[in-house]
Short mmCIF file of C-alpha atoms and ligand atoms in Angstrom, two decimals:
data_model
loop_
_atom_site.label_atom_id
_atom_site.label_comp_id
_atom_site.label_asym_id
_atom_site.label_seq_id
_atom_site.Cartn_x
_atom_site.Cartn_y
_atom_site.Cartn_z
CA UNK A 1107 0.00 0.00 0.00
CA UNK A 1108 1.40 3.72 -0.59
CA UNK A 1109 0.69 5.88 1.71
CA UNK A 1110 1.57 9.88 1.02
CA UNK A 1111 4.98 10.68 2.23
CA UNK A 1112 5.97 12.32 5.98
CA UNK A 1113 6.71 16.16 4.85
CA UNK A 1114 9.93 17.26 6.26
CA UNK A 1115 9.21 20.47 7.47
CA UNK A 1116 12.47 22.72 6.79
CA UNK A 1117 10.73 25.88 7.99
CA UNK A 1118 9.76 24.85 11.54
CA UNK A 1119 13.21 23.29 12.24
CA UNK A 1120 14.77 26.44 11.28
CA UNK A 1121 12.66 27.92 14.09
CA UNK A 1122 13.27 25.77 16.47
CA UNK A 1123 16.75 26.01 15.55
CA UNK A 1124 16.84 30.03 15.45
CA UNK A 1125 15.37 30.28 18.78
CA UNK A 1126 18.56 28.19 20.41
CA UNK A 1127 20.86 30.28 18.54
CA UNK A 1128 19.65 33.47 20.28
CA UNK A 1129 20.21 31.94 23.63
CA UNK A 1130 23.87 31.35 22.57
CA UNK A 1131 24.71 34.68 21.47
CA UNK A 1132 23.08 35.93 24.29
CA UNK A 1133 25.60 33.11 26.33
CA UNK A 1134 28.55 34.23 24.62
CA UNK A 1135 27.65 37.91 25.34
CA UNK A 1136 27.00 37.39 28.96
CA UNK A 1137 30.11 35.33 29.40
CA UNK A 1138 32.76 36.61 27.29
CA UNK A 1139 30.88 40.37 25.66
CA UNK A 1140 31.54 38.75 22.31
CA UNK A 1141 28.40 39.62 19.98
CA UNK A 1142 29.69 37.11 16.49
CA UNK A 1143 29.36 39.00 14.11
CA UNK A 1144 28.61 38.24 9.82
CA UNK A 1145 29.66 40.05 7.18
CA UNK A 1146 27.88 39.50 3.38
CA UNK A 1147 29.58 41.08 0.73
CA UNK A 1148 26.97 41.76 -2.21
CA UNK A 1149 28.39 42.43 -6.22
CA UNK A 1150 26.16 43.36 -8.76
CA UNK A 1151 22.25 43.54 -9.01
CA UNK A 1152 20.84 39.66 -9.66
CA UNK A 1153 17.62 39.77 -8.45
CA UNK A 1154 18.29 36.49 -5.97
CA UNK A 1155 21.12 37.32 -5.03
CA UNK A 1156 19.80 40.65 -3.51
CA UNK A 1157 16.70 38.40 -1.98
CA UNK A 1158 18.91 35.73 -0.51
CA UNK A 1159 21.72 38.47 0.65
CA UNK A 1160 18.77 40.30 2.79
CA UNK A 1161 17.28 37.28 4.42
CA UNK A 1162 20.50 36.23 5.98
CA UNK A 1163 21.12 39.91 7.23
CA UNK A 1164 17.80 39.83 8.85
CA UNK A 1165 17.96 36.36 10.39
CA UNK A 1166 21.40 37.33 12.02
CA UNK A 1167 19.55 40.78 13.55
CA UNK A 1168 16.68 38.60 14.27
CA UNK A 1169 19.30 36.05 16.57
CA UNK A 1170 20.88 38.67 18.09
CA UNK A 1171 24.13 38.69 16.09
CA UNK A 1172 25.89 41.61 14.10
CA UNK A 1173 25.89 41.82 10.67
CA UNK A 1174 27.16 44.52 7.77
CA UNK A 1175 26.06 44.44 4.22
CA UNK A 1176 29.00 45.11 1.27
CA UNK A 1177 27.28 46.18 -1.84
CA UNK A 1178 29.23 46.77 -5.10
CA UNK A 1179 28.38 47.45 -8.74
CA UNK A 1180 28.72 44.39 -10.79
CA UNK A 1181 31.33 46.47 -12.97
CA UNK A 1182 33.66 46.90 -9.71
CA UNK A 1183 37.10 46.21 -9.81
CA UNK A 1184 38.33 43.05 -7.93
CA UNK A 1185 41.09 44.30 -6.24
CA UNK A 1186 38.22 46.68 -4.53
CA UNK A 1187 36.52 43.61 -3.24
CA UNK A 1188 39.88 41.63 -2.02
CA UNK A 1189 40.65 44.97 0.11
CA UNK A 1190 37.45 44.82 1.44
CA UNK A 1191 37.67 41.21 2.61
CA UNK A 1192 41.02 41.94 3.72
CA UNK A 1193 40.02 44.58 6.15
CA UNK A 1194 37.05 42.17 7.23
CA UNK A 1195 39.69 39.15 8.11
CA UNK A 1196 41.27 41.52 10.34
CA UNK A 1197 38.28 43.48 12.00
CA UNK A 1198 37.54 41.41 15.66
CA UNK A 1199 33.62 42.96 15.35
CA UNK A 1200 33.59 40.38 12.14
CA UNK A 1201 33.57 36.54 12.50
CA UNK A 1202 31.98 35.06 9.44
CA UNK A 1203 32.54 36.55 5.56
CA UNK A 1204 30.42 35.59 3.14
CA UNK A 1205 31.05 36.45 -0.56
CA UNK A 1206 27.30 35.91 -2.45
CA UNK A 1207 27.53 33.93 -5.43
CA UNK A 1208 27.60 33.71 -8.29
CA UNK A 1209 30.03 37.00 -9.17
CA UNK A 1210 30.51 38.51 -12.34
CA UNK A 1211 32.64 36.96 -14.87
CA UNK A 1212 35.48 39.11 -14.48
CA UNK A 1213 36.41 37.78 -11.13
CA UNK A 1214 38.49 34.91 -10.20
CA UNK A 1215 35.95 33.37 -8.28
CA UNK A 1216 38.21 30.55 -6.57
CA UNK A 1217 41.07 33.93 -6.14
CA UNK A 1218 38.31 35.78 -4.14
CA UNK A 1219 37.08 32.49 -1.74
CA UNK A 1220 40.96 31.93 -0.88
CA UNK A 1221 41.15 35.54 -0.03
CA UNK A 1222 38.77 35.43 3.18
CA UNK A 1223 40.64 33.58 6.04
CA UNK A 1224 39.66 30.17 6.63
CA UNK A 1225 38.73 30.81 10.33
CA UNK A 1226 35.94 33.33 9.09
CA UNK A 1227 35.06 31.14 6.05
CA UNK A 1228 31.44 30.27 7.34
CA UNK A 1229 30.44 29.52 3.52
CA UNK A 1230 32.74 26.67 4.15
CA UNK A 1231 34.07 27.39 0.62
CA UNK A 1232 38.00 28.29 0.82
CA UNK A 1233 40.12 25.19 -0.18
CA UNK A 1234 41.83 24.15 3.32
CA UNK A 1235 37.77 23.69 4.63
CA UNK A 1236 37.18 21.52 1.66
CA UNK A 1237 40.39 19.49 2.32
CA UNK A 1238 39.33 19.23 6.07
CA UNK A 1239 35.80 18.30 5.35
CA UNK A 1240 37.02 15.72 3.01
CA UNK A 1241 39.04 14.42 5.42
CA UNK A 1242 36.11 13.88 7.94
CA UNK A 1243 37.18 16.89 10.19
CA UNK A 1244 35.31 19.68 9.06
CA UNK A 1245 35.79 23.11 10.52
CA UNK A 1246 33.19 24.53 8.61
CA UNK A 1247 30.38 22.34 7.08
CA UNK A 1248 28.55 24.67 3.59
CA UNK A 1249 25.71 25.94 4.68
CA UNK A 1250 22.96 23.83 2.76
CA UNK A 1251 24.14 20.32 2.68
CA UNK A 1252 24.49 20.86 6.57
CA UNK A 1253 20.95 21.85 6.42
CA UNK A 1254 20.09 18.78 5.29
CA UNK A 1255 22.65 16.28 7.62
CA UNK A 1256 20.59 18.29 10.07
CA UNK A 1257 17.26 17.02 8.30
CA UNK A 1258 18.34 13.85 8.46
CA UNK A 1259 19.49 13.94 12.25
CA UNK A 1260 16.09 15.72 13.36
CA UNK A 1261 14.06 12.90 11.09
CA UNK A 1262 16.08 9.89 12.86
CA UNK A 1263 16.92 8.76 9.14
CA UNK A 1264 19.76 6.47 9.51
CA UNK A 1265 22.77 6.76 6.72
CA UNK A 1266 24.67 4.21 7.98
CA UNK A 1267 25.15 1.35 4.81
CA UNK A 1268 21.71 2.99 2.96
CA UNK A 1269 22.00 3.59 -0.87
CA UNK A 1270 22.33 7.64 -1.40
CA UNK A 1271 22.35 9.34 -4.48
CA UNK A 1272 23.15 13.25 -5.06
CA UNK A 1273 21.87 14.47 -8.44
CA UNK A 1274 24.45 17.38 -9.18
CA UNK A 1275 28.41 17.89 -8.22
CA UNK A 1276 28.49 21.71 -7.82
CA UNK A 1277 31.30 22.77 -5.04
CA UNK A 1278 28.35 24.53 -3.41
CA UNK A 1279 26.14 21.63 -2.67
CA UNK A 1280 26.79 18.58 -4.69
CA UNK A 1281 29.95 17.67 -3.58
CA UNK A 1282 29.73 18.27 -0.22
CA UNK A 1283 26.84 16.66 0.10
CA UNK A 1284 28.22 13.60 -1.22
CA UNK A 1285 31.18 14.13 1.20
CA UNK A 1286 29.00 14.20 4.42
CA UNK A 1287 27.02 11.42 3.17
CA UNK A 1288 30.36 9.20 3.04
CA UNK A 1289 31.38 10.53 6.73
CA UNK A 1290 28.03 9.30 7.92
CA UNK A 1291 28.58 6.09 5.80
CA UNK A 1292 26.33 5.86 3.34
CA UNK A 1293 26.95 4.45 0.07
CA UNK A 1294 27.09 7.69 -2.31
CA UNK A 1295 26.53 7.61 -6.02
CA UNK A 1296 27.07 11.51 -7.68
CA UNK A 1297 25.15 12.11 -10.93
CA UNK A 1298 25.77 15.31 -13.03
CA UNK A 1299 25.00 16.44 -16.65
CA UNK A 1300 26.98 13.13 -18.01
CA UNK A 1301 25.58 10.59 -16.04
CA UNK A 1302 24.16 7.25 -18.57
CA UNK A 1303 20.10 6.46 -17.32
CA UNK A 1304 20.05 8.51 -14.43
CA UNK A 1305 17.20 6.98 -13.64
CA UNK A 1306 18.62 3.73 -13.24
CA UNK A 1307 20.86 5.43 -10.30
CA UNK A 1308 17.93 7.20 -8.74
CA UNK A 1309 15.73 4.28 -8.68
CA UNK A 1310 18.36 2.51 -6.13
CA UNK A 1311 18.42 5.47 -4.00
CA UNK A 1312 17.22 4.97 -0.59
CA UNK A 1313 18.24 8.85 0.09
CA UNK A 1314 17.65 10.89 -2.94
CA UNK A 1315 19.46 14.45 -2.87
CA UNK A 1316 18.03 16.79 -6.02
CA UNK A 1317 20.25 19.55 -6.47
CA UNK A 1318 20.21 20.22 -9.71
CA UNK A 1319 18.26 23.61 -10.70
CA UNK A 1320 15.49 22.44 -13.03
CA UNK A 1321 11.89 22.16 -12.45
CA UNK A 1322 10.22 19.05 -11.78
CA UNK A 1323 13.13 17.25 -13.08
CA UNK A 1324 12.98 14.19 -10.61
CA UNK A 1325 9.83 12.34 -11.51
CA UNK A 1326 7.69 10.38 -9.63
CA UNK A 1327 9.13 6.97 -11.78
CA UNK A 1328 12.75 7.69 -10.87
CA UNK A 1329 12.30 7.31 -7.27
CA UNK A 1330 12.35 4.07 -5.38
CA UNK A 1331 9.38 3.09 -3.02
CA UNK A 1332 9.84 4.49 0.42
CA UNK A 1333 12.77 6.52 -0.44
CA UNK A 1334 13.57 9.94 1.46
CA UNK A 1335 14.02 12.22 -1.18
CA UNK A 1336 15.51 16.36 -0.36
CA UNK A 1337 14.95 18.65 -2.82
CA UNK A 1338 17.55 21.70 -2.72
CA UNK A 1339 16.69 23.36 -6.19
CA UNK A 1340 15.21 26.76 -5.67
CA UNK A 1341 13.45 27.20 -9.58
CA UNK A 1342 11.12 30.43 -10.43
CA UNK A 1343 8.09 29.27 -12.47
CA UNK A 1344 6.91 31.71 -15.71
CA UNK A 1345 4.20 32.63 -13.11
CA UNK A 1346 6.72 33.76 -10.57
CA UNK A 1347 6.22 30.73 -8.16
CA UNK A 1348 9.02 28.92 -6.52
CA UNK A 1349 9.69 24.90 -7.24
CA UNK A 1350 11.95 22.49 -6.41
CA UNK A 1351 13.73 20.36 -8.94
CA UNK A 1352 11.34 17.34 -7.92
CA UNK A 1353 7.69 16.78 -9.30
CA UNK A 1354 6.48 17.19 -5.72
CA UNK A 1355 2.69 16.36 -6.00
CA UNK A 1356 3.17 12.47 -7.88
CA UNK A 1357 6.66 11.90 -5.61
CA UNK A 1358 5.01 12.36 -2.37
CA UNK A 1359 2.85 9.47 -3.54
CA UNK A 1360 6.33 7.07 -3.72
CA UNK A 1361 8.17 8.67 -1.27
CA UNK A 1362 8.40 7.96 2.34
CA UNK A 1363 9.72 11.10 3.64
CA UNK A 1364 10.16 14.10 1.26
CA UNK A 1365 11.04 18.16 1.69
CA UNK A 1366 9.39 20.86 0.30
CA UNK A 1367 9.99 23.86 -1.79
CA UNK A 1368 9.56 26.23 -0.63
CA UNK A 1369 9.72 25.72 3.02
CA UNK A 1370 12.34 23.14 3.11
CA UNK A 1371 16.37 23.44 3.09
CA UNK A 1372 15.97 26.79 2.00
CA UNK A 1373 15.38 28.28 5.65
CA UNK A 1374 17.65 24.99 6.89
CA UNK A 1375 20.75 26.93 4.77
CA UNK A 1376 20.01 30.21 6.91
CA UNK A 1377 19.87 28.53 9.78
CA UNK A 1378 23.37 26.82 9.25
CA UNK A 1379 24.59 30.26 8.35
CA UNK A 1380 24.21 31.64 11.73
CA UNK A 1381 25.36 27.89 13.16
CA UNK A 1382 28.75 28.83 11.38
CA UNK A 1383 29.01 32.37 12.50
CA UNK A 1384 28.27 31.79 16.19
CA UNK A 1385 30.51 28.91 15.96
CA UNK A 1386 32.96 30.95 14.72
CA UNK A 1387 32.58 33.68 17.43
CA UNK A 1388 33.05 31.04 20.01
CA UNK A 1389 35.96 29.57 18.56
CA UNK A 1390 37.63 32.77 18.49
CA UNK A 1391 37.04 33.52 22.58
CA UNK A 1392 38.03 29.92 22.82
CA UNK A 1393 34.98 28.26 23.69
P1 NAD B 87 24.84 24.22 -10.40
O1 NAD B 87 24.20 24.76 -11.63
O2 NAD B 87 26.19 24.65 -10.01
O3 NAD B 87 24.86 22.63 -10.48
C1 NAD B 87 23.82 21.90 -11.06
C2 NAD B 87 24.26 20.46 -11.20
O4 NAD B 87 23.22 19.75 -11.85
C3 NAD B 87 25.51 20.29 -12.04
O5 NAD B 87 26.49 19.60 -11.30
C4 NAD B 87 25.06 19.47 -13.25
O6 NAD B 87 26.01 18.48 -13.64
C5 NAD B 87 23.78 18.83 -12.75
N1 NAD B 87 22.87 18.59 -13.86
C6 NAD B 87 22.45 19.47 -14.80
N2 NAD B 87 21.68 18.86 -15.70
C7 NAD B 87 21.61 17.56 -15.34
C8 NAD B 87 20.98 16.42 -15.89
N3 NAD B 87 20.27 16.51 -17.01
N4 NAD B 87 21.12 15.25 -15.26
C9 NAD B 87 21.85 15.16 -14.13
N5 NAD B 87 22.47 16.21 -13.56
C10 NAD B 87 22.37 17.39 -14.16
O7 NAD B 87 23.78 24.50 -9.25
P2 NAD B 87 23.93 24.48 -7.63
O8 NAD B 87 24.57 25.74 -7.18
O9 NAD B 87 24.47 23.19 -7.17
O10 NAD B 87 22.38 24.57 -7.25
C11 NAD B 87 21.45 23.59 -7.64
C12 NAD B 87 20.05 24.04 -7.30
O11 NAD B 87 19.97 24.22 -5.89
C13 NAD B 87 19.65 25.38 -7.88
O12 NAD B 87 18.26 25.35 -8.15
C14 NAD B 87 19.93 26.36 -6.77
O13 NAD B 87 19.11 27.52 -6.86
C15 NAD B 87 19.56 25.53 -5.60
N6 NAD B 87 20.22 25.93 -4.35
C16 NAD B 87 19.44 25.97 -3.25
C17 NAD B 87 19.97 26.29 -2.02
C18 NAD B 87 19.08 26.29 -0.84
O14 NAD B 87 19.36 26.93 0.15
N7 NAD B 87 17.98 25.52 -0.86
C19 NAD B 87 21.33 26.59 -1.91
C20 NAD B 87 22.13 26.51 -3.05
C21 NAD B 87 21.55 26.17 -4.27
#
């Protein structure tokens, strides 16, 4: 019999989790005066990237921490922006940077993520993080696949020896995902653009990871029966809604647990955000 799957509400754990992280700022402050403290540095004028930019500013003032906000044309010179994170990797008020992507062509994109200092790298993007979290000691985990490890962990959905497959191998979420994935020993399978009868893949997948950035591109037919299935795309319809990359309405139907969109890791990635900055803050006065 198939029953319709167990929503994993994304949006209420972020609460939950929101509300503990303003009684640990307010911990740190009492204990030490240290208020952590994120700063996002904007380029350019992308619509999403000015939407995504102010929700994280708010959710830090709305937990208590500090934040600043970096904006800069999208014709500025890069050198401009490496000062800037310069001065912000030695300013104590300052304990996360965060460099929105994606930036305009004419930066170095991998030269500008190597700039900010590893200890305030709360994206979890400069190259010694990567090497640590692929060595199973992460310092700092990216923001959205440790959204979803905390999905998993609030669900009580074992990894340990299940099937998981992660549909897309960007350094943002793909591959990380498939890195925490194999720490909590699963057995990971990453498919990308070239991957032969994807659906063959998918349809083994106890834990099915969409991350991908097309509309309703994980079908109801691709999924095996019972599978736990997290959909990070974040896809504008013609009519201005926002959809996952999975056909939500028919997968629920196979599924046993599935996220939605929105209202799933979206908040979670916010959420981890702060996580990272008031871990970082506490690191720093050596808690
Ligand atoms: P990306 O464009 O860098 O990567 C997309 C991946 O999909 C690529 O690795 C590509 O190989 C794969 N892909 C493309 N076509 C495919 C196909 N036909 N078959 C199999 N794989 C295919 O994107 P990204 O930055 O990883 O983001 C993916 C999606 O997640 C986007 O919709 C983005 O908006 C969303 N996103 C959401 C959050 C969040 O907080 N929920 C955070 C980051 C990204």
């Amino acid at each position: 019999m198939i029953m319709t799957a167990q929503i994993i509400d994304g949006k209420t754990l972020a609460q939950t989790l929101r509300a503990g992280f303003k009684k640990r700022v307010e911990a740190l402050m009492a204990a030490q005066g240290v208020r952590p403290g994120l700063a996002v540095i904007l380029v350019g004028e992308d619509p999403a990237s000015i939407v995504y930019v102010n929700n994280k500013v708010r959710a830090c003032e709305e937990a208590g921490l500090y934040s600043e906000k970096w904006r800069y044309p999208a014709d500025v010179a890069p050198a401009v922006v490496l000062e800037k994170i310069a001065g912000l990797n030695a300013d104590p008020k300052v304990h996360g940077i965060l460099v929105q992507l994606p930036l305009p062509a004419h930066f170095d994109e991998a030269a500008v993520l190597e700039a900010i200092s590893p200890q305030k790298d709360v994206d979890g993007f400069h190259a010694e993080n990567v090497g640590a979290l692929a060595q199973g000691k992460p310092r700092f985990i990216p923001c959205t696949p440790y959204g979803v490890m905390k999905m998993f962990a609030q669900g009580g959905i074992d990894l340990s020896g299940r099937e998981a497959v992660v549909i897309g191998r960007s350094n943002i979420v793909g591959k990380p995902m498939a890195l925490l994935l194999i720490n909590a020993g699963a057995t990971v399978t990453v498919c990308h653009s070239r991957t032969r009868d994807l659906k063959a893949h998918t349809r083994r997948a106890d834990i099915l990871v969409a991350a991908v950035g097309k509309p309703h591109f994980v079908t109801a037919d691709m999924l095996k029966p019972g599978a736990v299935v997290i959909d990070v795309g974040i896809n504008r319809l013609p009519d201005g809604r926002l959809c996952g990359d999975v056909d939500f309405d028919a997968a629920k139907e196979v599924a046993r647990q599935i996220t939605p969109v929105p209202g799933g890791v979206g908040p979670m990635t916010i959420a981890m955000l702060l996580a990272n900055t008031i871990e970082a803050a506490e690191r720093e006065a050596g808690q």
